[in-house]
PDB file of C-alpha atoms and ligand atoms in Angstrom:
ATOM      1  CA  UNK A1109     116.381 104.917  41.411  1.00 44.00           C
ATOM      2  CA  UNK A1110     119.760 105.917  42.783  1.00 44.00           C
ATOM      3  CA  UNK A1111     118.377 108.422  45.271  1.00 44.00           C
ATOM      4  CA  UNK A1112     116.400 105.949  47.485  1.00 46.00           C
ATOM      5  CA  UNK A1113     119.417 103.634  47.545  1.00 46.00           C
ATOM      6  CA  UNK A1114     121.674 106.406  48.937  1.00 45.00           C
ATOM      7  CA  UNK A1115     118.993 107.384  51.421  1.00 45.00           C
ATOM      8  CA  UNK A1116     118.959 103.800  52.646  1.00 44.00           C
ATOM      9  CA  UNK A1117     122.774 103.625  52.745  1.00 45.00           C
ATOM     10  CA  UNK A1118     122.995 106.873  54.694  1.00 42.00           C
ATOM     11  CA  UNK A1119     120.367 105.693  57.203  1.00 43.00           C
ATOM     12  CA  UNK A1120     122.173 102.371  57.653  1.00 44.00           C
ATOM     13  CA  UNK A1121     125.573 104.044  58.190  1.00 42.00           C
ATOM     14  CA  UNK A1122     124.060 106.513  60.602  1.00 42.00           C
ATOM     15  CA  UNK A1123     122.543 103.636  62.545  1.00 41.00           C
ATOM     16  CA  UNK A1124     125.880 101.818  62.752  1.00 38.00           C
ATOM     17  CA  UNK A1125     127.793 104.861  63.977  1.00 38.00           C
ATOM     18  CA  UNK A1126     125.197 106.193  66.428  1.00 37.00           C
ATOM     19  CA  UNK A1127     124.310 102.969  68.267  1.00 38.00           C
ATOM     20  CA  UNK A1128     127.072 102.003  70.679  1.00 37.00           C
ATOM     21  CA  UNK A1129     127.996  98.354  71.081  1.00 38.00           C
ATOM     22  CA  UNK A1130     126.810  96.675  74.274  1.00 39.00           C
ATOM     23  CA  UNK A1131     130.197  96.939  75.905  1.00 39.00           C
ATOM     24  CA  UNK A1132     130.361 100.676  75.288  1.00 37.00           C
ATOM     25  CA  UNK A1133     127.017 101.384  77.011  1.00 38.00           C
ATOM     26  CA  UNK A1134     128.690 101.221  80.400  1.00 45.00           C
ATOM     27  CA  UNK A1135     132.297 100.533  81.145  1.00 49.00           C
ATOM     28  CA  UNK A1136     132.591  97.114  82.771  1.00 69.00           C
ATOM     29  CA  UNK A1137     136.110  97.898  83.994  1.00 85.00           C
ATOM     30  CA  UNK A1138     136.105  97.785  87.780  1.00 93.00           C
ATOM     31  CA  UNK A1139     138.647  99.532  89.999  1.00 95.00           C
ATOM     32  CA  UNK A1140     140.850  96.773  91.379  1.00 92.00           C
ATOM     33  CA  UNK A1141     143.683  98.449  93.241  1.00 91.00           C
ATOM     34  CA  UNK A1142     143.737 100.441  96.450  1.00 89.00           C
ATOM     35  CA  UNK A1143     145.856 103.074  94.708  1.00 91.00           C
ATOM     36  CA  UNK A1144     143.285 103.662  91.959  1.00 94.00           C
ATOM     37  CA  UNK A1145     140.477 103.769  94.533  1.00 93.00           C
ATOM     38  CA  UNK A1146     142.409 106.253  96.688  1.00 92.00           C
ATOM     39  CA  UNK A1147     142.908 108.517  93.728  1.00 94.00           C
ATOM     40  CA  UNK A1148     139.130 108.657  93.007  1.00 95.00           C
ATOM     41  CA  UNK A1149     138.438 109.463  96.680  1.00 94.00           C
ATOM     42  CA  UNK A1150     141.054 112.232  96.645  1.00 95.00           C
ATOM     43  CA  UNK A1151     139.325 113.807  93.649  1.00 96.00           C
ATOM     44  CA  UNK A1152     135.822 113.334  95.048  1.00 96.00           C
ATOM     45  CA  UNK A1153     135.584 112.695  98.827  1.00 95.00           C
ATOM     46  CA  UNK A1154     131.935 111.503  98.638  1.00 95.00           C
ATOM     47  CA  UNK A1155     133.317 108.368  96.994  1.00 96.00           C
ATOM     48  CA  UNK A1156     134.688 107.237 100.358  1.00 95.00           C
ATOM     49  CA  UNK A1157     133.603 103.720 101.392  1.00 96.00           C
ATOM     50  CA  UNK A1158     132.284 103.698 104.953  1.00 96.00           C
ATOM     51  CA  UNK A1159     131.894 100.663 107.246  1.00 97.00           C
ATOM     52  CA  UNK A1160     128.235 100.809 108.294  1.00 98.00           C
ATOM     53  CA  UNK A1161     128.613  99.906 111.983  1.00 97.00           C
ATOM     54  CA  UNK A1162     131.259 102.601 112.431  1.00 96.00           C
ATOM     55  CA  UNK A1163     128.476 105.150 111.831  1.00 96.00           C
ATOM     56  CA  UNK A1164     125.386 103.114 112.849  1.00 98.00           C
ATOM     57  CA  UNK A1165     126.486 100.934 115.809  1.00 97.00           C
ATOM     58  CA  UNK A1166     123.051  99.351 116.434  1.00 97.00           C
ATOM     59  CA  UNK A1167     122.517  98.210 112.840  1.00 98.00           C
ATOM     60  CA  UNK A1168     122.270  94.401 112.546  1.00 98.00           C
ATOM     61  CA  UNK A1169     124.271  92.301 110.054  1.00 98.00           C
ATOM     62  CA  UNK A1170     123.157  89.005 108.554  1.00 98.00           C
ATOM     63  CA  UNK A1171     125.565  88.879 105.624  1.00 98.00           C
ATOM     64  CA  UNK A1172     124.066  86.027 103.614  1.00 97.00           C
ATOM     65  CA  UNK A1173     126.916  85.691 101.106  1.00 97.00           C
ATOM     66  CA  UNK A1174     129.385  85.009 103.916  1.00 98.00           C
ATOM     67  CA  UNK A1175     127.347  81.819 104.468  1.00 97.00           C
ATOM     68  CA  UNK A1176     126.035  79.082 102.182  1.00 96.00           C
ATOM     69  CA  UNK A1177     122.495  80.208 103.023  1.00 94.00           C
ATOM     70  CA  UNK A1178     121.945  82.113  99.761  1.00 93.00           C
ATOM     71  CA  UNK A1179     120.560  81.367  96.292  1.00 89.00           C
ATOM     72  CA  UNK A1180     123.896  80.045  94.981  1.00 89.00           C
ATOM     73  CA  UNK A1181     124.290  77.557  97.856  1.00 90.00           C
ATOM     74  CA  UNK A1182     127.939  78.673  97.972  1.00 92.00           C
ATOM     75  CA  UNK A1183     129.881  80.938 100.294  1.00 95.00           C
ATOM     76  CA  UNK A1184     130.917  83.939  98.205  1.00 96.00           C
ATOM     77  CA  UNK A1185     132.473  86.163 100.923  1.00 97.00           C
ATOM     78  CA  UNK A1186     134.963  85.178 103.665  1.00 96.00           C
ATOM     79  CA  UNK A1187     133.091  83.290 106.429  1.00 95.00           C
ATOM     80  CA  UNK A1188     134.719  85.527 109.045  1.00 94.00           C
ATOM     81  CA  UNK A1189     133.276  88.681 107.433  1.00 96.00           C
ATOM     82  CA  UNK A1190     132.013  91.092 110.100  1.00 95.00           C
ATOM     83  CA  UNK A1191     132.097  94.319 108.118  1.00 97.00           C
ATOM     84  CA  UNK A1192     130.221  95.749 105.191  1.00 98.00           C
ATOM     85  CA  UNK A1193     130.496  99.031 103.311  1.00 98.00           C
ATOM     86  CA  UNK A1194     128.616 101.698 101.362  1.00 98.00           C
ATOM     87  CA  UNK A1195     129.633 105.020  99.837  1.00 98.00           C
ATOM     88  CA  UNK A1196     129.596 107.953 102.249  1.00 97.00           C
ATOM     89  CA  UNK A1197     126.300 109.658 101.215  1.00 98.00           C
ATOM     90  CA  UNK A1198     124.516 106.293 101.070  1.00 98.00           C
ATOM     91  CA  UNK A1199     125.700 105.382 104.573  1.00 98.00           C
ATOM     92  CA  UNK A1200     124.614 108.799 105.852  1.00 98.00           C
ATOM     93  CA  UNK A1201     121.113 108.315 104.414  1.00 98.00           C
ATOM     94  CA  UNK A1202     120.922 104.865 106.003  1.00 98.00           C
ATOM     95  CA  UNK A1203     121.928 106.423 109.323  1.00 98.00           C
ATOM     96  CA  UNK A1204     118.902 108.752 109.003  1.00 98.00           C
ATOM     97  CA  UNK A1205     116.636 105.778 108.273  1.00 98.00           C
ATOM     98  CA  UNK A1206     117.926 103.999 111.389  1.00 98.00           C
ATOM     99  CA  UNK A1207     117.516 107.156 113.538  1.00 98.00           C
ATOM    100  CA  UNK A1208     113.916 107.405 112.408  1.00 98.00           C
ATOM    101  CA  UNK A1209     113.123 103.689 112.928  1.00 98.00           C
ATOM    102  CA  UNK A1210     114.764 103.689 116.368  1.00 98.00           C
ATOM    103  CA  UNK A1211     112.048 106.050 117.665  1.00 98.00           C
ATOM    104  CA  UNK A1212     109.568 103.235 116.960  1.00 98.00           C
ATOM    105  CA  UNK A1213     111.749 100.587 118.629  1.00 98.00           C
ATOM    106  CA  UNK A1214     112.756  99.310 115.185  1.00 98.00           C
ATOM    107  CA  UNK A1215     116.028  99.061 113.270  1.00 98.00           C
ATOM    108  CA  UNK A1216     117.630  97.753 110.077  1.00 98.00           C
ATOM    109  CA  UNK A1217     119.151  94.362 109.336  1.00 98.00           C
ATOM    110  CA  UNK A1218     121.580  94.230 106.403  1.00 98.00           C
ATOM    111  CA  UNK A1219     121.744  91.160 104.142  1.00 98.00           C
ATOM    112  CA  UNK A1220     124.200  92.674 101.659  1.00 98.00           C
ATOM    113  CA  UNK A1221     125.689  96.064 100.784  1.00 98.00           C
ATOM    114  CA  UNK A1222     128.984  96.483  98.862  1.00 98.00           C
ATOM    115  CA  UNK A1223     129.727  93.443  96.722  1.00 98.00           C
ATOM    116  CA  UNK A1224     133.074  93.050  94.917  1.00 97.00           C
ATOM    117  CA  UNK A1225     132.639  92.960  91.113  1.00 95.00           C
ATOM    118  CA  UNK A1226     134.210  89.494  90.841  1.00 93.00           C
ATOM    119  CA  UNK A1227     131.349  88.129  93.011  1.00 95.00           C
ATOM    120  CA  UNK A1228     128.797  89.528  90.551  1.00 93.00           C
ATOM    121  CA  UNK A1229     130.490  87.463  87.830  1.00 91.00           C
ATOM    122  CA  UNK A1230     130.187  84.327  90.012  1.00 91.00           C
ATOM    123  CA  UNK A1231     126.481  85.049  90.650  1.00 92.00           C
ATOM    124  CA  UNK A1232     125.839  85.560  86.924  1.00 90.00           C
ATOM    125  CA  UNK A1233     127.321  82.126  86.231  1.00 88.00           C
ATOM    126  CA  UNK A1234     124.667  80.673  88.585  1.00 86.00           C
ATOM    127  CA  UNK A1235     121.555  82.688  87.605  1.00 85.00           C
ATOM    128  CA  UNK A1236     121.639  84.199  84.113  1.00 87.00           C
ATOM    129  CA  UNK A1237     118.486  86.269  84.603  1.00 86.00           C
ATOM    130  CA  UNK A1238     118.893  90.047  84.564  1.00 87.00           C
ATOM    131  CA  UNK A1239     115.704  90.447  86.560  1.00 80.00           C
ATOM    132  CA  UNK A1240     117.458  89.003  89.609  1.00 79.00           C
ATOM    133  CA  UNK A1241     121.223  89.147  89.044  1.00 87.00           C
ATOM    134  CA  UNK A1242     123.162  92.014  87.498  1.00 89.00           C
ATOM    135  CA  UNK A1243     124.705  91.286  84.108  1.00 91.00           C
ATOM    136  CA  UNK A1244     128.487  91.745  84.564  1.00 90.00           C
ATOM    137  CA  UNK A1245     128.529  93.809  81.345  1.00 89.00           C
ATOM    138  CA  UNK A1246     126.740  96.543  83.284  1.00 88.00           C
ATOM    139  CA  UNK A1247     127.805  95.631  86.809  1.00 91.00           C
ATOM    140  CA  UNK A1248     125.580  96.029  89.856  1.00 94.00           C
ATOM    141  CA  UNK A1249     124.999  99.050  92.038  1.00 97.00           C
ATOM    142  CA  UNK A1250     126.175  96.739  94.837  1.00 98.00           C
ATOM    143  CA  UNK A1251     129.577  96.816  93.059  1.00 97.00           C
ATOM    144  CA  UNK A1252     129.453 100.626  93.210  1.00 97.00           C
ATOM    145  CA  UNK A1253     128.699 100.604  96.953  1.00 98.00           C
ATOM    146  CA  UNK A1254     125.351 102.300  96.288  1.00 98.00           C
ATOM    147  CA  UNK A1255     122.847  99.450  96.768  1.00 98.00           C
ATOM    148  CA  UNK A1256     121.757  97.663  99.906  1.00 98.00           C
ATOM    149  CA  UNK A1257     119.600  94.603 100.677  1.00 98.00           C
ATOM    150  CA  UNK A1258     117.850  94.910 103.997  1.00 98.00           C
ATOM    151  CA  UNK A1259     114.828  94.388 106.225  1.00 98.00           C
ATOM    152  CA  UNK A1260     113.412  95.798 109.473  1.00 98.00           C
ATOM    153  CA  UNK A1261     113.797  94.213 112.924  1.00 98.00           C
ATOM    154  CA  UNK A1262     112.424  94.886 116.401  1.00 98.00           C
ATOM    155  CA  UNK A1263     115.427  96.313 118.255  1.00 97.00           C
ATOM    156  CA  UNK A1264     114.610  94.532 121.535  1.00 97.00           C
ATOM    157  CA  UNK A1265     113.930  91.013 120.298  1.00 97.00           C
ATOM    158  CA  UNK A1266     116.065  91.349 117.108  1.00 97.00           C
ATOM    159  CA  UNK A1267     113.142  89.599 115.349  1.00 98.00           C
ATOM    160  CA  UNK A1268     112.526  90.446 111.695  1.00 98.00           C
ATOM    161  CA  UNK A1269     109.214  91.955 110.642  1.00 98.00           C
ATOM    162  CA  UNK A1270     107.238  89.551 108.471  1.00 98.00           C
ATOM    163  CA  UNK A1271     107.879  90.521 104.832  1.00 98.00           C
ATOM    164  CA  UNK A1272     106.172  87.447 103.359  1.00 97.00           C
ATOM    165  CA  UNK A1273     109.249  85.978 101.661  1.00 96.00           C
ATOM    166  CA  UNK A1274     112.883  85.609 102.585  1.00 94.00           C
ATOM    167  CA  UNK A1275     115.783  87.517 101.025  1.00 94.00           C
ATOM    168  CA  UNK A1276     116.697  86.468  97.442  1.00 90.00           C
ATOM    169  CA  UNK A1277     113.323  84.796  96.976  1.00 90.00           C
ATOM    170  CA  UNK A1278     113.161  85.063  93.197  1.00 87.00           C
ATOM    171  CA  UNK A1279     109.439  84.950  92.455  1.00 90.00           C
ATOM    172  CA  UNK A1280     106.469  87.251  91.868  1.00 93.00           C
ATOM    173  CA  UNK A1281     105.578  87.190  95.557  1.00 96.00           C
ATOM    174  CA  UNK A1282     108.707  89.279  96.298  1.00 96.00           C
ATOM    175  CA  UNK A1283     107.599  92.044  93.889  1.00 96.00           C
ATOM    176  CA  UNK A1284     106.236  95.335  95.201  1.00 96.00           C
ATOM    177  CA  UNK A1285     103.268  94.965  92.844  1.00 96.00           C
ATOM    178  CA  UNK A1286     102.281  91.625  94.405  1.00 96.00           C
ATOM    179  CA  UNK A1287      99.420  92.470  96.754  1.00 95.00           C
ATOM    180  CA  UNK A1288      97.819  89.067  97.391  1.00 96.00           C
ATOM    181  CA  UNK A1289      99.377  88.997 100.821  1.00 97.00           C
ATOM    182  CA  UNK A1290      98.039  89.472 104.371  1.00 98.00           C
ATOM    183  CA  UNK A1291      97.550  93.120 105.342  1.00 98.00           C
ATOM    184  CA  UNK A1292     100.316  92.952 107.981  1.00 98.00           C
ATOM    185  CA  UNK A1293     102.926  91.937 105.373  1.00 98.00           C
ATOM    186  CA  UNK A1294     101.840  94.666 102.954  1.00 98.00           C
ATOM    187  CA  UNK A1295     102.101  97.213 105.774  1.00 98.00           C
ATOM    188  CA  UNK A1296     105.588  96.001 106.730  1.00 98.00           C
ATOM    189  CA  UNK A1297     106.814  96.240 103.131  1.00 98.00           C
ATOM    190  CA  UNK A1298     105.263  99.695 102.831  1.00 98.00           C
ATOM    191  CA  UNK A1299     106.922 100.837 106.044  1.00 98.00           C
ATOM    192  CA  UNK A1300     110.338  99.871 104.650  1.00 98.00           C
ATOM    193  CA  UNK A1301     109.608 101.361 101.213  1.00 98.00           C
ATOM    194  CA  UNK A1302     108.215 104.640 102.534  1.00 98.00           C
ATOM    195  CA  UNK A1303     111.071 105.288 104.960  1.00 98.00           C
ATOM    196  CA  UNK A1304     113.788 104.340 102.458  1.00 98.00           C
ATOM    197  CA  UNK A1305     112.247 106.549  99.755  1.00 98.00           C
ATOM    198  CA  UNK A1306     111.770 109.406 102.216  1.00 98.00           C
ATOM    199  CA  UNK A1307     115.527 109.476 102.829  1.00 98.00           C
ATOM    200  CA  UNK A1308     116.335 109.348  99.110  1.00 98.00           C
ATOM    201  CA  UNK A1309     116.638 105.665  98.188  1.00 98.00           C
ATOM    202  CA  UNK A1310     114.961 104.048  95.196  1.00 98.00           C
ATOM    203  CA  UNK A1311     112.980 100.836  95.520  1.00 98.00           C
ATOM    204  CA  UNK A1312     113.380  97.985  93.038  1.00 96.00           C
ATOM    205  CA  UNK A1313     110.108  96.578  91.698  1.00 95.00           C
ATOM    206  CA  UNK A1314     111.208  92.911  91.682  1.00 93.00           C
ATOM    207  CA  UNK A1315     112.764  92.701  95.174  1.00 95.00           C
ATOM    208  CA  UNK A1316     111.224  94.162  98.344  1.00 98.00           C
ATOM    209  CA  UNK A1317     114.649  94.072 100.075  1.00 98.00           C
ATOM    210  CA  UNK A1318     116.755  95.927  97.448  1.00 98.00           C
ATOM    211  CA  UNK A1319     117.282  99.711  97.531  1.00 98.00           C
ATOM    212  CA  UNK A1320     119.703 101.847  95.594  1.00 98.00           C
ATOM    213  CA  UNK A1321     121.001 105.380  95.635  1.00 98.00           C
ATOM    214  CA  UNK A1322     120.178 107.796  92.767  1.00 96.00           C
ATOM    215  CA  UNK A1323     123.023 108.795  90.437  1.00 90.00           C
ATOM    216  CA  UNK A1324     124.822 105.537  91.121  1.00 93.00           C
ATOM    217  CA  UNK A1325     126.603 105.850  87.758  1.00 92.00           C
ATOM    218  CA  UNK A1326     128.772 108.553  89.301  1.00 93.00           C
ATOM    219  CA  UNK A1327     130.432 105.865  91.438  1.00 96.00           C
ATOM    220  CA  UNK A1328     132.798 103.428  89.742  1.00 96.00           C
ATOM    221  CA  UNK A1329     132.434  99.649  89.916  1.00 96.00           C
ATOM    222  CA  UNK A1330     134.873  98.309  92.510  1.00 97.00           C
ATOM    223  CA  UNK A1331     136.584  94.950  92.778  1.00 96.00           C
ATOM    224  CA  UNK A1332     138.420  95.497  96.037  1.00 96.00           C
ATOM    225  CA  UNK A1333     138.349  92.867  98.793  1.00 95.00           C
ATOM    226  CA  UNK A1334     136.583  93.476 102.098  1.00 96.00           C
ATOM    227  CA  UNK A1335     139.920  93.045 103.897  1.00 94.00           C
ATOM    228  CA  UNK A1336     141.539  95.826 101.878  1.00 93.00           C
ATOM    229  CA  UNK A1337     138.560  98.127 102.430  1.00 93.00           C
ATOM    230  CA  UNK A1338     138.604  97.394 106.171  1.00 92.00           C
ATOM    231  CA  UNK A1339     142.294  98.364 106.388  1.00 88.00           C
ATOM    232  CA  UNK A1340     141.620 101.505 104.387  1.00 81.00           C
ATOM    233  CA  UNK A1341     138.607 102.465 106.584  1.00 78.00           C
ATOM    234  CA  UNK A1342     140.680 101.945 109.748  1.00 75.00           C
ATOM    235  CA  UNK A1343     143.301 104.416 108.590  1.00 75.00           C
ATOM    236  CA  UNK A1344     140.702 106.917 107.353  1.00 71.00           C
ATOM    237  CA  UNK A1345     138.009 106.973 110.065  1.00 66.00           C
TER     238      UNK A1345
HETATM  239 ZN1  LIG B1208     120.396  93.892  96.062  1.00 61.23          ZN
END
């Protein structure tokens, strides 16, 4: 019965060599220096990080991680933070969303956009649930500058549309599939989802506020501070 044994051995070896280890699935190495970031932008100009208000002046910021008013109860960004960033094509798509909403007297409010990789590690230490917080092994599309957390506001009153739950409300009621909600809330969520998808974003089933850009893997994880990015954006308007 030598033959079945070798068949088994071959199958086992094949399995070992063809299945990558968890760390090899995606490279968790984030770009940390301005020089390395600059070099990627030189090779591929769409990788530019753009400050959102520089392109969309009437967009509203409520950057939750620059306050303690977030699920960690800790301030994770500098309290003085007044800028946030996304990759160039993602910012351009968001600009189109805002242009379209503006015609209805509405606009976007941003809770979070680019998030340095080191902050994702801090979040993971607080909530070890991949449904809600990116596992640092993979990194988050926020670290790539290709994901954004947002809602819709009335431009005149700056009031948020009722979405049924707040941002970072980690329960079923924040899921797109959760429909036991008043009609007005379902319509508001649908308005956001439809307009974001129309301009190319992808919704995330577990969080009504989170949208990401397709082909995010093309953009490296970044661990560059907001201050450094702001200086860089100033010199490269
Ligand atoms: Zn998000």
